[in-house]
Amino acid sequence: MNILIVCNYFYPNNCIASFRLNAFAKYFREAGHSVSVVTEGDRDQTTMWHGCEVHYVKDPVLTPSQMDSLLFRRKKWTPRRILTALQGRLLLDYKRLWQFRAYRKAHELTSSRRFDVVLSSYGNLSSHQVAYRLHREARFYWIADMRDEMSKWPWMSSINRRRLLSYERKILKEADLVLSVSAPLVEDFKQTGGGTDKVIEITNGYDYEEIHSVSFQPVYTMAFTGHFHNLITPDKWFRAFSELIAEGAVPADSRILVIGNNIPLSVPENMKSNVFQLRQVNHDEVIRKTQEADTLVVVHPKGRKGVYTGKLFDYLATNKPILAICDPDDVIASLLEETHSGFTADESDNEDVKRMLLRCYSLWKNKEVLPRDWDKIRQYTRKNQVKKLLEYLAGQEALKQS
């Protein structure tokens, strides 16, 4: 098959959304398919990556590296960020100007060669809008990688949620296949699409060698990788940790590593000597840094059922216990129970967070290792998830020919 991927996030962008698209491209190519990618970059250029032809298209307003720099320097009201925000507020697509340039490049490619499959992935509306326009003009199998529901994002106004819902319904109607990341979200998308059956689960995953060796740090150390923001904050974790230190339940010199948060955290005065913040590093370095911790922490608020945090899958194959401060009745808790890889603490119950934190501390203190179910964990390699998608596509092709 000739496959075209349209997305905003791709290598070398250092985020979970990018790693998902990298895996689609890499493992499509390893399976013997021809892969082209139209994605966002700091400059217009075409290059090869893992045998895939990658066309980088520059956003004329704000490039990825410019955004990272502004975020790190906490520069909110620059002209470029204001124009980006206006695109988002007025058009629900803060990459609208990029969309026009990306469409021109994608149209150029689809006019000069035949693609069997086009996969668009949500980072904002742009990639799906590009694929939608192409699908109206050319014949190909359109896969819309929706991940989770835009129209249910809690920080959105009710008006914008309704506007986004109309886009979701349009995509669900026109796309040949829709991907989401969990079984509950698959069912939600099916209902949004009026009972459509063309939605399947392709989870996020990990893409590195399993780490079976276990080391214990001389000082008890917890680590969090990735970004905090207005909905996901360390406040409940920090509160429980601070109280346990004050009670003498964990050593006063215990450490917290925050790895890859691009905006420095405001740390309570009584914890400043315990918290160490490392600016964003590449993914290989993140995995290496997790080996310098004794507990890996997930923080995820209650509210939307079925939403995983991407770092959870990165944690799975590290052989370190995972502490998930989240909804104990949602998918994160189920995954930890299924794989025997950690503990869930009810994010609304401070005493429960403290209890689970103490269980993790006890593992370190007694030099114990959780009996992970590695066969279950291996289902969540990115390669196996892409294989699952390719097997589905092969089955659909067989049905057409029968």
Coordinates of C-alpha atoms in Angstrom, one line a residue:
M1 CA 0.0 0.0 0.0
N2 CA 1.0 3.6 -0.5
I3 CA 0.1 5.5 2.7
L4 CA 0.0 9.2 3.4
I5 CA 0.0 10.5 7.0
V6 CA -1.1 14.1 7.6
C7 CA -0.3 15.4 11.2
N8 CA 1.0 18.3 13.2
Y9 CA 3.1 16.2 15.5
F10 CA 6.0 14.1 14.2
Y11 CA 9.7 13.5 14.7
P12 CA 11.6 15.4 16.0
N13 CA 8.7 16.9 18.1
N14 CA 9.3 15.5 21.6
C15 CA 5.7 14.6 22.8
I16 CA 3.4 11.6 23.2
A17 CA 1.3 12.7 20.1
S18 CA 4.4 12.7 18.0
F19 CA 5.5 9.2 19.3
R20 CA 2.2 7.8 18.2
L21 CA 2.6 9.1 14.7
N22 CA 6.2 8.1 14.5
A23 CA 5.1 4.5 15.3
F24 CA 2.4 4.5 12.6
A25 CA 5.0 5.6 10.0
K26 CA 7.8 3.4 11.1
Y27 CA 5.9 0.2 11.5
F28 CA 3.8 0.7 8.3
R29 CA 7.1 1.0 6.5
E30 CA 8.6 -2.1 8.3
A31 CA 5.5 -4.0 7.2
G32 CA 6.5 -3.3 3.6
H33 CA 4.3 -0.3 2.8
S34 CA 5.4 3.0 1.2
V35 CA 4.9 5.9 3.6
S36 CA 4.8 9.6 3.0
V37 CA 4.2 12.2 5.8
V38 CA 3.0 15.8 5.6
T39 CA 3.7 17.4 9.0
E40 CA 4.6 20.6 10.8
G41 CA 8.2 21.7 11.0
D42 CA 10.5 24.7 11.7
R43 CA 11.2 25.1 8.0
D44 CA 9.9 23.8 4.6
Q45 CA 11.9 20.8 3.7
T46 CA 11.7 17.1 2.6
T47 CA 13.8 14.4 4.2
M48 CA 13.8 10.7 4.8
W49 CA 13.1 9.1 8.2
H50 CA 13.2 5.3 8.8
G51 CA 12.5 4.9 5.1
C52 CA 9.6 7.3 5.1
E53 CA 9.4 10.4 2.9
V54 CA 8.7 13.3 5.3
H55 CA 7.5 16.7 4.0
Y56 CA 7.8 19.4 6.7
V57 CA 5.6 22.4 6.3
K58 CA 6.3 25.6 8.3
D59 CA 3.5 27.4 10.1
P60 CA 3.8 31.0 9.0
V61 CA 2.6 32.2 12.4
L62 CA 4.4 30.2 15.0
T63 CA 6.8 27.2 14.6
P64 CA 7.1 24.4 17.2
S65 CA 10.5 25.6 18.4
Q66 CA 9.3 29.2 18.7
M67 CA 6.3 28.0 20.8
D68 CA 8.6 25.9 23.1
S69 CA 10.8 28.9 23.6
L70 CA 7.9 31.2 24.5
L71 CA 6.4 28.7 26.9
F72 CA 9.6 28.2 28.7
R73 CA 10.2 32.0 29.0
R74 CA 6.5 32.4 30.0
K75 CA 5.9 34.9 27.2
K76 CA 2.1 34.9 26.8
W77 CA 1.2 38.0 24.9
T78 CA 3.5 38.2 21.9
P79 CA 2.0 39.1 18.5
R80 CA 2.6 35.5 17.2
R81 CA 0.9 33.9 20.2
I82 CA -2.0 36.4 20.0
L83 CA -2.6 35.5 16.3
T84 CA -2.3 31.8 17.1
A85 CA -4.9 32.2 19.9
L86 CA -7.2 34.2 17.7
Q87 CA -7.2 31.4 15.1
G88 CA -8.2 29.0 17.9
R89 CA -10.9 31.2 19.4
L90 CA -12.5 32.2 16.1
L91 CA -11.9 29.1 14.0
L92 CA -11.4 26.3 16.6
D93 CA -8.1 25.6 14.8
Y94 CA -5.1 27.5 16.0
K95 CA -3.1 26.1 13.0
R96 CA -5.6 27.3 10.3
L97 CA -2.9 29.1 8.3
W98 CA -0.7 26.1 8.5
Q99 CA -3.7 24.0 7.3
F100 CA -3.8 25.8 3.9
R101 CA -0.1 25.3 3.3
A102 CA -0.3 21.6 4.4
Y103 CA -3.2 21.1 2.1
R104 CA -1.3 22.5 -0.9
K105 CA 1.6 20.1 -0.2
A106 CA -0.7 17.1 0.3
H107 CA -2.7 17.9 -2.8
E108 CA 0.5 18.1 -4.8
L109 CA 1.4 14.6 -3.6
T110 CA -2.0 13.1 -4.2
S111 CA -2.1 14.6 -7.7
S112 CA 1.2 13.1 -8.7
R113 CA 0.8 9.6 -7.2
R114 CA -2.0 7.3 -6.0
F115 CA -2.4 6.7 -2.3
D116 CA -4.4 3.7 -1.0
V117 CA -4.7 5.1 2.6
V118 CA -4.5 8.5 4.1
L119 CA -4.3 8.7 7.9
S120 CA -4.9 12.0 9.6
S121 CA -4.3 12.5 13.4
Y122 CA -5.8 14.9 15.8
G123 CA -3.4 17.5 17.3
N124 CA -5.9 20.2 16.3
L125 CA -8.5 20.2 13.5
S126 CA -6.1 20.9 10.7
S127 CA -4.9 17.5 9.7
H128 CA -8.5 16.1 9.6
Q129 CA -9.6 19.1 7.6
V130 CA -6.8 18.5 5.1
A131 CA -7.8 14.8 4.8
Y132 CA -11.4 15.7 4.5
R133 CA -10.8 18.0 1.5
L134 CA -8.5 15.4 -0.1
H135 CA -11.1 12.7 0.4
R136 CA -13.7 14.8 -1.5
E137 CA -11.3 15.0 -4.5
A138 CA -9.5 11.6 -4.7
R139 CA -10.3 8.0 -3.9
F140 CA -8.5 6.5 -1.0
Y141 CA -9.3 4.8 2.4
W142 CA -9.4 7.6 5.0
I143 CA -8.4 6.7 8.6
A144 CA -9.1 9.5 11.1
D145 CA -7.0 9.0 14.2
M146 CA -9.3 10.9 16.7
R147 CA -7.6 9.6 19.9
D148 CA -10.2 11.2 22.3
E149 CA -13.2 13.5 21.9
M150 CA -12.5 17.1 21.2
S151 CA -16.1 18.0 22.1
K152 CA -15.7 16.8 25.6
W153 CA -12.6 18.6 26.6
P154 CA -13.5 20.2 30.0
W155 CA -11.7 23.5 29.5
M156 CA -13.8 24.3 26.4
S157 CA -16.8 26.5 26.6
S158 CA -20.2 24.9 26.0
I159 CA -20.5 26.8 22.7
N160 CA -17.2 25.6 21.4
R161 CA -17.9 22.1 22.5
R162 CA -21.1 22.2 20.3
R163 CA -19.1 23.6 17.4
L164 CA -16.5 20.8 17.8
L165 CA -19.2 18.2 18.0
S166 CA -20.3 19.2 14.5
Y167 CA -16.8 18.6 13.2
E168 CA -16.6 15.3 15.0
R169 CA -19.8 14.1 13.4
K170 CA -18.7 15.2 10.0
I171 CA -15.4 13.3 10.4
L172 CA -17.2 10.2 11.7
K173 CA -19.6 10.3 8.7
E174 CA -17.0 10.8 6.0
A175 CA -14.0 8.8 7.3
D176 CA -13.7 5.1 6.4
L177 CA -12.2 4.2 9.8
V178 CA -11.9 6.1 13.1
L179 CA -9.3 5.2 15.7
S180 CA -9.5 6.0 19.4
V181 CA -7.4 5.0 22.4
S182 CA -9.6 3.1 24.8
A183 CA -12.7 0.9 24.7
P184 CA -15.0 3.5 26.5
L185 CA -14.0 6.2 24.0
V186 CA -14.7 3.8 21.1
E187 CA -18.2 3.4 22.4
D188 CA -18.6 7.1 22.9
F189 CA -17.5 7.8 19.3
K190 CA -19.9 5.2 18.0
Q191 CA -22.8 6.9 19.7
T192 CA -21.6 10.4 18.5
G193 CA -21.6 9.0 15.0
G194 CA -25.2 7.7 15.3
G195 CA -24.2 4.1 16.0
T196 CA -21.5 3.8 13.4
D197 CA -19.4 0.6 13.7
K198 CA -16.3 1.9 12.0
V199 CA -14.5 2.9 15.2
I200 CA -11.7 0.7 16.7
E201 CA -9.3 0.9 19.6
I202 CA -5.6 1.4 18.9
T203 CA -4.0 2.4 22.2
N204 CA -0.9 4.4 22.8
G205 CA 2.1 2.2 23.8
Y206 CA 5.8 2.0 24.4
D207 CA 8.5 1.7 21.9
Y208 CA 11.7 0.7 23.7
E209 CA 13.3 -2.5 25.0
E210 CA 11.8 -3.9 28.2
I211 CA 13.9 -3.2 31.3
H212 CA 14.0 -6.2 33.6
S213 CA 16.9 -5.3 35.8
V214 CA 15.9 -3.4 38.9
S215 CA 18.0 -0.9 40.9
F216 CA 17.1 0.9 44.1
Q217 CA 18.2 4.5 44.7
P218 CA 20.2 5.2 47.9
V219 CA 17.5 7.8 48.7
Y220 CA 13.8 7.1 48.0
T221 CA 12.9 8.8 44.7
M222 CA 9.7 9.4 42.9
A223 CA 9.6 10.7 39.3
F224 CA 7.0 12.3 37.0
T225 CA 7.7 12.7 33.3
G226 CA 5.9 15.1 31.0
H227 CA 3.9 18.3 31.4
F228 CA 1.7 19.7 34.1
H229 CA -1.0 22.2 33.1
N230 CA -4.1 23.9 34.5
L231 CA -6.1 20.6 34.8
I232 CA -3.2 18.3 35.7
T233 CA -1.2 19.6 38.6
P234 CA 1.1 18.1 41.2
D235 CA -0.8 19.7 44.1
K236 CA -2.4 16.5 45.6
W237 CA 0.7 14.5 45.2
F238 CA 2.8 17.2 46.8
R239 CA 0.4 17.6 49.7
A240 CA 0.4 13.9 50.5
F241 CA 4.2 13.7 50.3
S242 CA 4.7 16.8 52.4
E243 CA 2.4 15.4 55.1
L244 CA 4.1 12.1 55.2
I245 CA 7.5 13.8 55.6
A246 CA 6.1 15.9 58.5
E247 CA 4.7 12.7 60.1
G248 CA 8.1 11.0 59.8
A249 CA 6.4 8.2 57.7
V250 CA 8.9 8.7 54.8
P251 CA 12.5 9.9 55.1
A252 CA 13.0 13.7 55.1
D253 CA 15.5 13.5 52.3
S254 CA 13.2 11.7 49.9
R255 CA 13.3 13.1 46.4
I256 CA 10.9 14.0 43.6
L257 CA 12.1 14.3 40.0
V258 CA 9.9 16.2 37.5
I259 CA 11.3 15.5 34.1
G260 CA 10.3 17.3 30.9
N261 CA 7.9 19.9 32.3
N262 CA 8.4 22.9 30.0
I263 CA 7.2 25.5 32.5
P264 CA 9.0 25.6 35.9
L265 CA 6.7 24.6 38.8
S266 CA 6.0 26.7 41.8
V267 CA 7.1 24.4 44.6
P268 CA 5.9 24.8 48.3
E269 CA 8.6 26.3 50.4
N270 CA 8.8 23.3 52.8
M271 CA 9.5 21.0 49.8
K272 CA 12.0 23.0 47.8
S273 CA 14.9 20.8 48.9
N274 CA 13.1 17.7 47.9
V275 CA 11.9 18.6 44.3
F276 CA 14.3 18.6 41.4
Q277 CA 13.1 19.9 38.0
L278 CA 14.7 18.9 34.7
R279 CA 13.7 20.8 31.5
Q280 CA 12.4 18.8 28.6
V281 CA 14.8 16.2 27.3
N282 CA 14.6 13.7 24.4
H283 CA 12.6 10.5 24.8
D284 CA 15.5 8.2 25.2
E285 CA 16.8 10.3 28.0
V286 CA 13.4 10.3 29.7
I287 CA 13.4 6.5 29.7
R288 CA 17.0 6.5 31.1
K289 CA 16.0 8.9 33.8
T290 CA 13.1 6.7 35.0
Q291 CA 15.7 4.2 36.0
E292 CA 17.0 6.8 38.5
A293 CA 13.6 6.6 40.4
D294 CA 12.0 4.0 42.6
T295 CA 8.3 5.0 41.9
L296 CA 6.9 6.5 38.7
V297 CA 3.9 8.8 39.2
V298 CA 0.9 9.4 37.1
V299 CA -1.5 12.3 37.9
H300 CA -4.8 12.4 36.1
P301 CA -8.0 14.2 37.3
K302 CA -11.5 12.6 37.4
G303 CA -14.0 13.7 34.9
R304 CA -13.7 12.1 31.5
K305 CA -13.9 8.4 31.4
G306 CA -11.6 6.4 29.1
V307 CA -8.7 8.8 28.8
Y308 CA -5.3 7.4 29.4
T309 CA -2.2 9.6 29.9
G310 CA 0.5 8.7 27.4
K311 CA 3.3 8.4 29.9
L312 CA 1.5 5.5 31.6
F313 CA 2.5 3.2 28.7
D314 CA 6.1 4.5 28.8
Y315 CA 6.2 3.5 32.4
L316 CA 4.9 0.0 31.9
A317 CA 8.1 -1.7 30.6
T318 CA 10.5 0.0 33.1
N319 CA 9.9 -2.6 35.9
K320 CA 9.4 0.3 38.3
P321 CA 6.2 0.5 40.4
I322 CA 3.6 3.0 39.2
L323 CA 1.6 5.2 41.5
A324 CA -1.5 6.5 39.6
I325 CA -3.3 9.4 41.4
C326 CA -6.5 9.2 39.4
D327 CA -10.1 7.9 39.2
P328 CA -9.9 4.4 40.7
D329 CA -12.9 3.3 38.5
D330 CA -11.4 4.3 35.1
V331 CA -9.1 2.8 32.5
I332 CA -5.8 3.7 34.2
A333 CA -6.7 1.7 37.2
S334 CA -7.8 -1.2 35.1
L335 CA -4.5 -1.3 33.2
L336 CA -2.4 -1.3 36.3
E337 CA -4.5 -4.1 37.7
E338 CA -4.3 -6.1 34.5
T339 CA -0.6 -5.8 34.2
H340 CA 0.3 -6.0 38.0
S341 CA 2.5 -2.9 37.5
G342 CA 1.4 -0.5 40.2
F343 CA -1.2 1.1 42.5
T344 CA -4.1 3.5 42.1
A345 CA -4.9 6.2 44.6
D346 CA -8.2 8.1 44.5
E347 CA -7.2 11.6 43.5
S348 CA -10.1 13.0 45.6
D349 CA -9.0 11.2 48.8
N350 CA -5.8 12.6 50.4
E351 CA -5.6 9.7 52.9
D352 CA -5.8 7.2 50.0
V353 CA -3.0 9.0 48.2
K354 CA -0.9 8.8 51.4
R355 CA -1.6 5.1 51.8
M356 CA -0.7 4.2 48.3
L357 CA 2.4 6.4 48.4
L358 CA 3.5 4.5 51.6
R359 CA 3.0 1.2 49.7
C360 CA 5.4 2.3 47.1
Y361 CA 7.8 3.5 49.7
S362 CA 7.6 0.1 51.4
L363 CA 8.6 -1.6 48.1
W364 CA 11.8 0.5 48.0
K365 CA 12.5 0.0 51.7
N366 CA 12.2 -3.8 51.5
K367 CA 13.8 -4.0 48.0
E368 CA 10.8 -5.7 46.6
V369 CA 9.8 -5.9 42.9
L370 CA 6.2 -6.2 41.6
P371 CA 5.4 -9.4 39.7
R372 CA 4.5 -7.7 36.4
D373 CA 2.6 -9.7 33.8
W374 CA 5.0 -9.2 30.9
D375 CA 2.8 -11.0 28.4
K376 CA -0.1 -8.5 29.1
I377 CA 2.4 -5.6 29.0
R378 CA 3.7 -6.6 25.5
Q379 CA 0.3 -6.2 24.0
Y380 CA 1.0 -2.4 24.5
T381 CA 4.1 -2.1 22.4
R382 CA 3.5 0.4 19.7
K383 CA 4.6 -2.2 17.1
N384 CA 1.8 -4.6 18.3
Q385 CA -0.8 -1.8 18.2
V386 CA 0.2 -0.9 14.6
K387 CA 0.1 -4.6 13.7
K388 CA -3.5 -4.7 15.1
L389 CA -4.5 -1.9 12.7
L390 CA -2.8 -3.5 9.7
E391 CA -4.6 -6.8 10.5
Y392 CA -7.9 -4.9 10.6
L393 CA -7.2 -3.3 7.2
A394 CA -6.2 -6.7 5.7
G395 CA -9.5 -8.1 7.0
Q396 CA -11.5 -5.3 5.4
E397 CA -9.7 -5.8 2.1
A398 CA -10.4 -9.6 2.2
L399 CA -14.1 -8.8 2.9
K400 CA -14.2 -6.5 -0.1
Q401 CA -12.8 -9.2 -2.4
S402 CA -15.0 -12.0 -1.2

